[in-house]
PDB file of C-alpha atoms in Angstrom:
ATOM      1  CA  UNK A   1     106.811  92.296  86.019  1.00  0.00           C
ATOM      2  CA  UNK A   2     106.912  91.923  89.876  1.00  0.00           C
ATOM      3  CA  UNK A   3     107.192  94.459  92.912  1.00  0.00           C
ATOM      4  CA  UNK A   4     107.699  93.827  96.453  1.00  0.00           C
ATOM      5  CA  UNK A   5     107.453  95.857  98.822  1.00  0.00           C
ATOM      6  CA  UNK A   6     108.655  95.913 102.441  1.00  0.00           C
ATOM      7  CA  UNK A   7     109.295  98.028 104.987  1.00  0.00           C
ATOM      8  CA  UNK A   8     113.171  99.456 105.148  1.00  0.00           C
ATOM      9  CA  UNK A   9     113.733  99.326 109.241  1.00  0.00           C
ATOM     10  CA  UNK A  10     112.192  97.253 112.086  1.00  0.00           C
ATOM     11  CA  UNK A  11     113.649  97.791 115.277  1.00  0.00           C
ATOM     12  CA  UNK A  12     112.962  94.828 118.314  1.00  0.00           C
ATOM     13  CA  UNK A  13     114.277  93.837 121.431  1.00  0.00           C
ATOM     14  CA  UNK A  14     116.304  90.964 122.077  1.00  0.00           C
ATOM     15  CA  UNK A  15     114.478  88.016 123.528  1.00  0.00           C
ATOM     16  CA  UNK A  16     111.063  89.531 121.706  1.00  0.00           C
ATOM     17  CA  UNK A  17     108.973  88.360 118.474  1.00  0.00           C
ATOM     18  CA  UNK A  18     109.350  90.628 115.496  1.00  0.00           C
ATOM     19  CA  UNK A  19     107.115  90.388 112.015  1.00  0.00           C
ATOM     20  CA  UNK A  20     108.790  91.513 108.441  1.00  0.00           C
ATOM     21  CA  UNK A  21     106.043  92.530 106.223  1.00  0.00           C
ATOM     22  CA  UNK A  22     106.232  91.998 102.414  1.00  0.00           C
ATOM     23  CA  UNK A  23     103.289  92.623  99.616  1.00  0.00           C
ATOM     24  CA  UNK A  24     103.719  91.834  95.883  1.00  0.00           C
ATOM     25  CA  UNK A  25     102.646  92.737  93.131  1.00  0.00           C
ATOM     26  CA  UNK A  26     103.126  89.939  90.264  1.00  0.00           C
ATOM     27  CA  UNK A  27     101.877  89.052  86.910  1.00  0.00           C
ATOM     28  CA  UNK A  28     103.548  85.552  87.556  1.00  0.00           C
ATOM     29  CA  UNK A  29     103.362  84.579  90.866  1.00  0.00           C
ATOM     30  CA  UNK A  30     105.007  81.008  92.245  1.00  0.00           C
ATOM     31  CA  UNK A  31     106.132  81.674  95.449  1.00  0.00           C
ATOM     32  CA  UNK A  32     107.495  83.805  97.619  1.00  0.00           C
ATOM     33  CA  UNK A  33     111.476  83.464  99.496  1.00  0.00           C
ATOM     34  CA  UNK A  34     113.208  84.768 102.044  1.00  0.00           C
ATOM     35  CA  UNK A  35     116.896  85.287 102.609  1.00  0.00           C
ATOM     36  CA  UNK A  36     119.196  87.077 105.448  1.00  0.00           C
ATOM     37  CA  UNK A  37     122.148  89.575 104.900  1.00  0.00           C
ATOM     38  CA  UNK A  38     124.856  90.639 107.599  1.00  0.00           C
ATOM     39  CA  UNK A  39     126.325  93.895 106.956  1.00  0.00           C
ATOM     40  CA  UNK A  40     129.260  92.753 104.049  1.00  0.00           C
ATOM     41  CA  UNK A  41     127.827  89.284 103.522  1.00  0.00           C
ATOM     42  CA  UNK A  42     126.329  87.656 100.970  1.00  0.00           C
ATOM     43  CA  UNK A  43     122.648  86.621 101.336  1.00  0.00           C
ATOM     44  CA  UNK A  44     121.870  82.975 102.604  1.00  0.00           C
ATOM     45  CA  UNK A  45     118.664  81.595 101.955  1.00  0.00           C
ATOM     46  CA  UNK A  46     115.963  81.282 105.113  1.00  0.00           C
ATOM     47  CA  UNK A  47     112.475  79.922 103.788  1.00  0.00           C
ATOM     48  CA  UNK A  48     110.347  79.552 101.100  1.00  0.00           C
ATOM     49  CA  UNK A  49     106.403  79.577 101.071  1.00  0.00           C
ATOM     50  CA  UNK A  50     105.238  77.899  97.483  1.00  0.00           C
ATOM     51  CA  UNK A  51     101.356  77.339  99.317  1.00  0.00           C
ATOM     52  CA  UNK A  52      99.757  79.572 101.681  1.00  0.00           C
ATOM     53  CA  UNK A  53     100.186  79.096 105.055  1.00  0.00           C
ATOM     54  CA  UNK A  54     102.759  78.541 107.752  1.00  0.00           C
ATOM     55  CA  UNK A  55     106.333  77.389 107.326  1.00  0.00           C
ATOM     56  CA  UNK A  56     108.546  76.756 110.285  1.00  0.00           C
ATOM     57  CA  UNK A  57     112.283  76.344 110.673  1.00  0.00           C
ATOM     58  CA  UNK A  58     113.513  76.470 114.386  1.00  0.00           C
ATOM     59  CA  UNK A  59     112.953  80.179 114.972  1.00  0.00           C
ATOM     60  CA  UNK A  60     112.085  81.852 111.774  1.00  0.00           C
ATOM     61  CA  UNK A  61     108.455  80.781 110.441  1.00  0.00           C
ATOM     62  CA  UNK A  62     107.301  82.161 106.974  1.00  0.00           C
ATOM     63  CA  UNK A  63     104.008  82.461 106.531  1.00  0.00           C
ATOM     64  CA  UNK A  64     102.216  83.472 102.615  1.00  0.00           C
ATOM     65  CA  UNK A  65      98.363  84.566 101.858  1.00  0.00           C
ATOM     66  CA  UNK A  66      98.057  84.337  98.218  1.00  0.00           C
ATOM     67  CA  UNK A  67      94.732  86.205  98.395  1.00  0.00           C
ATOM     68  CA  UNK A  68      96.194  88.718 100.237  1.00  0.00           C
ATOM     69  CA  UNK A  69      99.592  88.967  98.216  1.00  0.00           C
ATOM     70  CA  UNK A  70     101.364  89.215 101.362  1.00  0.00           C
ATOM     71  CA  UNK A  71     103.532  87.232 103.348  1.00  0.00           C
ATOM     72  CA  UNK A  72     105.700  87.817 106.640  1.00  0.00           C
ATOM     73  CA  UNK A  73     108.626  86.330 108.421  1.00  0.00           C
ATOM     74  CA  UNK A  74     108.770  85.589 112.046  1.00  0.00           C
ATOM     75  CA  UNK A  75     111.496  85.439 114.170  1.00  0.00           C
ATOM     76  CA  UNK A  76     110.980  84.355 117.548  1.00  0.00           C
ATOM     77  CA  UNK A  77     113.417  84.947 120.516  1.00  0.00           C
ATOM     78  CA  UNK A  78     115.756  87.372 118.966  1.00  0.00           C
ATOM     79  CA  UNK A  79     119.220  87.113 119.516  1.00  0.00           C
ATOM     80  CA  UNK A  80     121.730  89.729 118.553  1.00  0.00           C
ATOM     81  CA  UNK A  81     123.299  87.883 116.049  1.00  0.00           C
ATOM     82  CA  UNK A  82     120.015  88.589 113.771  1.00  0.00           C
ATOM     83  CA  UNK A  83     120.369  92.248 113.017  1.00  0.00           C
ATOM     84  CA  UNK A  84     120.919  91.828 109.628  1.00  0.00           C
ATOM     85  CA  UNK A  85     118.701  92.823 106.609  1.00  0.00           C
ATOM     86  CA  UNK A  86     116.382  90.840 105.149  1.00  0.00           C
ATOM     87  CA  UNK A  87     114.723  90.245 101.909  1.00  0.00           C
ATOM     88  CA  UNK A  88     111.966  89.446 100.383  1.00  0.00           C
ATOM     89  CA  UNK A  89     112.066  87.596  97.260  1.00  0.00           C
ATOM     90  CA  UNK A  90     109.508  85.863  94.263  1.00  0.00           C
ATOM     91  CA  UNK A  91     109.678  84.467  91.014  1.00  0.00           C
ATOM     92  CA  UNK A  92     107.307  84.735  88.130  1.00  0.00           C
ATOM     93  CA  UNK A  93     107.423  80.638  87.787  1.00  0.00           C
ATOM     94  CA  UNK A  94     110.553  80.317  84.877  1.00  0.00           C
ATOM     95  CA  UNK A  95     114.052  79.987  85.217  1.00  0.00           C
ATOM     96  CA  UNK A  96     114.300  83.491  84.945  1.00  0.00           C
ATOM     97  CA  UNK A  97     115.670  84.374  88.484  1.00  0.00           C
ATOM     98  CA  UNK A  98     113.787  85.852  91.485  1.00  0.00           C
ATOM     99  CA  UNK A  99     113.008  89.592  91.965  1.00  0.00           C
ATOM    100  CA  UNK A 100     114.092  90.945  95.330  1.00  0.00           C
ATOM    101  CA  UNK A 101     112.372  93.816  97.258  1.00  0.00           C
ATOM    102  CA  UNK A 102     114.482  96.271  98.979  1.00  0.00           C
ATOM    103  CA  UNK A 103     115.234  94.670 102.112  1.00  0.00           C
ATOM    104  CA  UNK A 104     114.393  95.482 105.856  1.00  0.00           C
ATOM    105  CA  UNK A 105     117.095  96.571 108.214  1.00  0.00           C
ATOM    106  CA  UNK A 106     116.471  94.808 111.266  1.00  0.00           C
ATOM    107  CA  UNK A 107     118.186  96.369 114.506  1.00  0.00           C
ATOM    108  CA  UNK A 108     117.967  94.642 117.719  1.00  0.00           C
ATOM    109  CA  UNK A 109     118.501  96.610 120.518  1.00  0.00           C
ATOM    110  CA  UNK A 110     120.002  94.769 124.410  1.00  0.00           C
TER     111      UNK A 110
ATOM    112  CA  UNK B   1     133.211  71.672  98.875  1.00  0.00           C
ATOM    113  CA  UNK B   2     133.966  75.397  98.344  1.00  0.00           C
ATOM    114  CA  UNK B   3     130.507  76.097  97.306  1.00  0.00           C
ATOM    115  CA  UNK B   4     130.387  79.233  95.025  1.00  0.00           C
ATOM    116  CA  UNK B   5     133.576  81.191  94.431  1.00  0.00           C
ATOM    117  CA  UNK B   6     134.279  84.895  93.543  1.00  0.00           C
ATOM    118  CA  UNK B   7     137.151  86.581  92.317  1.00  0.00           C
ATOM    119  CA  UNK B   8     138.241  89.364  92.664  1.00  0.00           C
ATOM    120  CA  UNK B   9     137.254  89.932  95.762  1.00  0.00           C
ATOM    121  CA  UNK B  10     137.387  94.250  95.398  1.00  0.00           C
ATOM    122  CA  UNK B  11     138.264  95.983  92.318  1.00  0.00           C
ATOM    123  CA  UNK B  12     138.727  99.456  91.143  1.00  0.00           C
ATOM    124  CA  UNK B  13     138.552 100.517  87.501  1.00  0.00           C
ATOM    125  CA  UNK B  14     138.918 103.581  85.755  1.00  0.00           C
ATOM    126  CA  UNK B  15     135.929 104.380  83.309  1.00  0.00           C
ATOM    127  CA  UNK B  16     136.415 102.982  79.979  1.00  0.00           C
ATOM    128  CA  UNK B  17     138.120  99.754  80.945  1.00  0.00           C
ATOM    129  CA  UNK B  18     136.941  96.322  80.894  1.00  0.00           C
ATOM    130  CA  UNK B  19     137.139  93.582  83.273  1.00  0.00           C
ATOM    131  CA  UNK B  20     135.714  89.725  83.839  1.00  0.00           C
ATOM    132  CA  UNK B  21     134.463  89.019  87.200  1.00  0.00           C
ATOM    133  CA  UNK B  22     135.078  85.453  87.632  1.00  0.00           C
ATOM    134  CA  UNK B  23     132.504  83.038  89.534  1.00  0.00           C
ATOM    135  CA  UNK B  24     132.788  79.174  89.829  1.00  0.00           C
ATOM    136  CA  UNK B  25     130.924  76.511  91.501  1.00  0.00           C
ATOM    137  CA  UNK B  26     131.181  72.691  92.778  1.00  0.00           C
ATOM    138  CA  UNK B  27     127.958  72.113  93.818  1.00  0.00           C
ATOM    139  CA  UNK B  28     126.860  70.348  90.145  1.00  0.00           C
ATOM    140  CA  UNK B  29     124.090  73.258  89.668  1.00  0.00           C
ATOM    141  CA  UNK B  30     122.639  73.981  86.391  1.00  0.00           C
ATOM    142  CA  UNK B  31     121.558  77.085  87.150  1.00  0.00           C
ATOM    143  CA  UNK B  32     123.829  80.124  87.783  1.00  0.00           C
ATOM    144  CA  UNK B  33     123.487  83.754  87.918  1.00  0.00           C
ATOM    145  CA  UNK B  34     124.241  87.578  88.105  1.00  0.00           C
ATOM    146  CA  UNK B  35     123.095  89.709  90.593  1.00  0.00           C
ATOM    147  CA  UNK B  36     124.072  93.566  90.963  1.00  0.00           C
ATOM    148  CA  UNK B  37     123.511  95.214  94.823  1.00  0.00           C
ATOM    149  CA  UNK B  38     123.195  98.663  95.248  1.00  0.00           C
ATOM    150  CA  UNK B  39     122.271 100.711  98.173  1.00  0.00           C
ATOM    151  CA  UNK B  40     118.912 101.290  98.773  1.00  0.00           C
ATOM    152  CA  UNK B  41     118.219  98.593  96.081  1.00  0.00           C
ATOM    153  CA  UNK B  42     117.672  95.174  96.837  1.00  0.00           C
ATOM    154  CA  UNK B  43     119.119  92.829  94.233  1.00  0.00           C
ATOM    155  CA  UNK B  44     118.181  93.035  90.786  1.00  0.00           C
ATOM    156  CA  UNK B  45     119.189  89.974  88.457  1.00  0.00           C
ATOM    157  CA  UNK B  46     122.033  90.766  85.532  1.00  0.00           C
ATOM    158  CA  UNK B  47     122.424  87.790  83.357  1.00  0.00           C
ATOM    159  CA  UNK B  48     121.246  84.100  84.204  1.00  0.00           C
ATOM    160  CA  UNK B  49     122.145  80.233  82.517  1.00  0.00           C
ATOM    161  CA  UNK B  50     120.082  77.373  83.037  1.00  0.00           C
ATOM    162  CA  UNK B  51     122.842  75.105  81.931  1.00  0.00           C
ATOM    163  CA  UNK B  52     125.962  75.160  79.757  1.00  0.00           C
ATOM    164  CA  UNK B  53     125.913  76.944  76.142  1.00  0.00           C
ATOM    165  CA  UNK B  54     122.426  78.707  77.340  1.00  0.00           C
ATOM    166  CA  UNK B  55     122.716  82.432  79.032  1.00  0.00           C
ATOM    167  CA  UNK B  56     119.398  84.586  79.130  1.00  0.00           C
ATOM    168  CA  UNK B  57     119.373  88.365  80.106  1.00  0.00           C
ATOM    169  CA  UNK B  58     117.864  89.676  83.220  1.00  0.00           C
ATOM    170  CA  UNK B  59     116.648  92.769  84.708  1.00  0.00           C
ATOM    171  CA  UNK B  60     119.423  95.160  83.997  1.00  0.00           C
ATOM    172  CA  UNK B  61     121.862  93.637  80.957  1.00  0.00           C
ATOM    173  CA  UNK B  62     122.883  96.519  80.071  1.00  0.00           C
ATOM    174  CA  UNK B  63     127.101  96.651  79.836  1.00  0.00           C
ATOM    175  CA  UNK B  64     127.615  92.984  80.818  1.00  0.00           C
ATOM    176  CA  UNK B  65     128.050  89.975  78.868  1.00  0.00           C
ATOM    177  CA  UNK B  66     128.123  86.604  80.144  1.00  0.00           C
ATOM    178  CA  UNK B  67     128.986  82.989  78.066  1.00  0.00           C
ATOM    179  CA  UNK B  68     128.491  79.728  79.872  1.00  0.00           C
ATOM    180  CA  UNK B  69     130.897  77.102  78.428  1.00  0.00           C
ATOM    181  CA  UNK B  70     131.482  74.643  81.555  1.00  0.00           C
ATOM    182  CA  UNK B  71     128.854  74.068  84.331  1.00  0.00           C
ATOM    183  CA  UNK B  72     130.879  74.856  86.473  1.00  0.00           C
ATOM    184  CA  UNK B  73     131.725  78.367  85.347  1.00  0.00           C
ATOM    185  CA  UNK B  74     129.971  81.563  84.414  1.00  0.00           C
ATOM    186  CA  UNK B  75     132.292  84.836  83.961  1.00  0.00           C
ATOM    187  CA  UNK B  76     130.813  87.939  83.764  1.00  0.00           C
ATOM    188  CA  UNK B  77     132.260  90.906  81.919  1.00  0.00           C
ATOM    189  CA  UNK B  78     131.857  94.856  81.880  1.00  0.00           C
ATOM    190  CA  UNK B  79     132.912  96.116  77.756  1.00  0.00           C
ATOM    191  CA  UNK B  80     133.574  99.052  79.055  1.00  0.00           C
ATOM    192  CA  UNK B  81     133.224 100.208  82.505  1.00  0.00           C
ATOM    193  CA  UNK B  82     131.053 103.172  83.707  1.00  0.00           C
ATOM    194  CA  UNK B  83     130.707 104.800  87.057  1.00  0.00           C
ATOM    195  CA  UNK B  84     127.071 103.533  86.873  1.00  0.00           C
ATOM    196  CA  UNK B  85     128.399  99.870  87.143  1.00  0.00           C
ATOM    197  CA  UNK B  86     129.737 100.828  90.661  1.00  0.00           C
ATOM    198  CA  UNK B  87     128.426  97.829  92.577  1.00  0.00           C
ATOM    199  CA  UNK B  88     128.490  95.006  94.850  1.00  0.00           C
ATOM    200  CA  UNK B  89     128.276  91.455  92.702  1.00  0.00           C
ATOM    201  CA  UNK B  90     126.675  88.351  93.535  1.00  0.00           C
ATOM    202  CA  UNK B  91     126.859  85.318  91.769  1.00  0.00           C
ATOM    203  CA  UNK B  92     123.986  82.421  92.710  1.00  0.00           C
ATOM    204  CA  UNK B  93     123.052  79.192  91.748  1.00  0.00           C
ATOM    205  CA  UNK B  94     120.673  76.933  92.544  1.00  0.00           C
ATOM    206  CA  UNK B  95     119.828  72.893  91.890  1.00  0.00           C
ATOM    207  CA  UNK B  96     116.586  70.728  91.826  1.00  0.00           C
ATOM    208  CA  UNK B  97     115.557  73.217  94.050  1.00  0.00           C
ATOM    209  CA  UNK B  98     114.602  75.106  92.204  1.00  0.00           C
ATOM    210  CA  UNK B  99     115.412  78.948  91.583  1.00  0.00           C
ATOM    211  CA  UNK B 100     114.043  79.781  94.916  1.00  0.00           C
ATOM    212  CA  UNK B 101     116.344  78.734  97.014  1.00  0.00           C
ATOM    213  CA  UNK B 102     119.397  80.224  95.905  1.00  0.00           C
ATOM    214  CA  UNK B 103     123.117  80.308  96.904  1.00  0.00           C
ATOM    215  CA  UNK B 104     125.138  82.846  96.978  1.00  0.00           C
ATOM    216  CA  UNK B 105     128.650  83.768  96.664  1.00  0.00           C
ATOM    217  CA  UNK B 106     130.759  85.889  98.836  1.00  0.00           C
ATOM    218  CA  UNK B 107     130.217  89.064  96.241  1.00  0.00           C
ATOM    219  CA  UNK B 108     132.832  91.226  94.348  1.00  0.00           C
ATOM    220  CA  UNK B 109     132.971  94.973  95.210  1.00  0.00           C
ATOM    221  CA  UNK B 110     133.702  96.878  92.198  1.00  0.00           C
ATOM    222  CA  UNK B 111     134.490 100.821  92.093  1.00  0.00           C
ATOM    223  CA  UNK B 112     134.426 102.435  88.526  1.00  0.00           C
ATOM    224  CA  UNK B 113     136.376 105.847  88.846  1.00  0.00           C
TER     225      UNK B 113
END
């Protein structure tokens, strides 16, 4: 089976940097997603870290420590059109779907 | 290209009755799937296919049933509804992708009275 934790509210300013944590727990570990929900929307898919390191796209970066079992996304100069939750995601390797952890509410206050 | 469709959009059932939420896509995936949202939850996968005449169970099966006779199409239907099954829906599919990077559809809202 396969947890992931993260944490359930960030709150950061707009124009700042803000980190979303996420540790797993796997038996079956390939990789590690991320995708973004607005409040009565469906999730869209952001990033995905298959080796450890640093992934960019434009303002979000994704970054994975397998040794660690840990992985955060960035996002860099906030706008207010990113409060929206966000979730962690992995998948044990098989067709089998991905496991999601709760989400983190991100609120970006003016 | 629509992408990934859901209908109904809402729906309200009384316990006891059944129901087929309906999900299609023209993206060519192989892959499609059921995902349940519930407050405080995250997403936890339902049923999944990996391509026509092949349907797998997920996470939380448990009063759904799914079949998978086109690629394009994969229904999913409560037997007999319970206020458990209270829910937002999401169908997703995904290509050569892999499962990773999934797409999702717009989600049907169901309330089971």
């Amino acid at each position: 089976g396969q947890s992931l934790e993260q944490p359930s509210e960030v709150t950061a300013v707009e124009g700042a940097i803000v980190q979303i944590n996420c540790t797993y727990q796997t038996s079956g570990f390939y990789g590690l997603s991320w995708y973004q929900q607005h409040d009565g929307g469906a999730p869209t898919f952001l990033s995905y870290n298959a080796l450890d390191g640093l992934e960019e796209t434009g303002r979000f970066s994704s970054f994975l420590s397998r040794s660690d079992s840990y992985g955060y996304l960035l996002l860099q100069e906030l706008q207010m059109k990113d409060s929206a939750s966000y979730f962690c995601a992995s998948s044990g390797g098989g067709a089998d779907g991905l496991t999601f952890g709760k989400g983190t509410h991100l609120i970006i206050q003016p | 290209n629509a992408g990934v469709t859901q209908t109904p959009k809402f729906q309200v059932l009384k316990t006891g009755q059944s129901m087929t939420l309906q999900c299609a896509q023209d993206m060519n995936h192989e892959y499609m799937s059921w995902y349940r949202q519930d407050p405080g939850m995250g997403l936890r996968l339902i049923h999944y296919s990996v391509g026509a005449g092949i349907t797998d169970q997920g996470e939380v099966p448990n009063g759904y049933n799914v079949s998978r006779s086109t690629t394009e199409d994969f229904p999913l239907r409560l037997l007999s509804a319970a206020p458990s099954q209270t829910s937002v829906y999401f169908c997703a599919t995904s290509g050569l992708a892999g499962v990773n990077e999934q797409f999702f559809g717009p989600g049907t809202r169901l309330t089971v009275l």
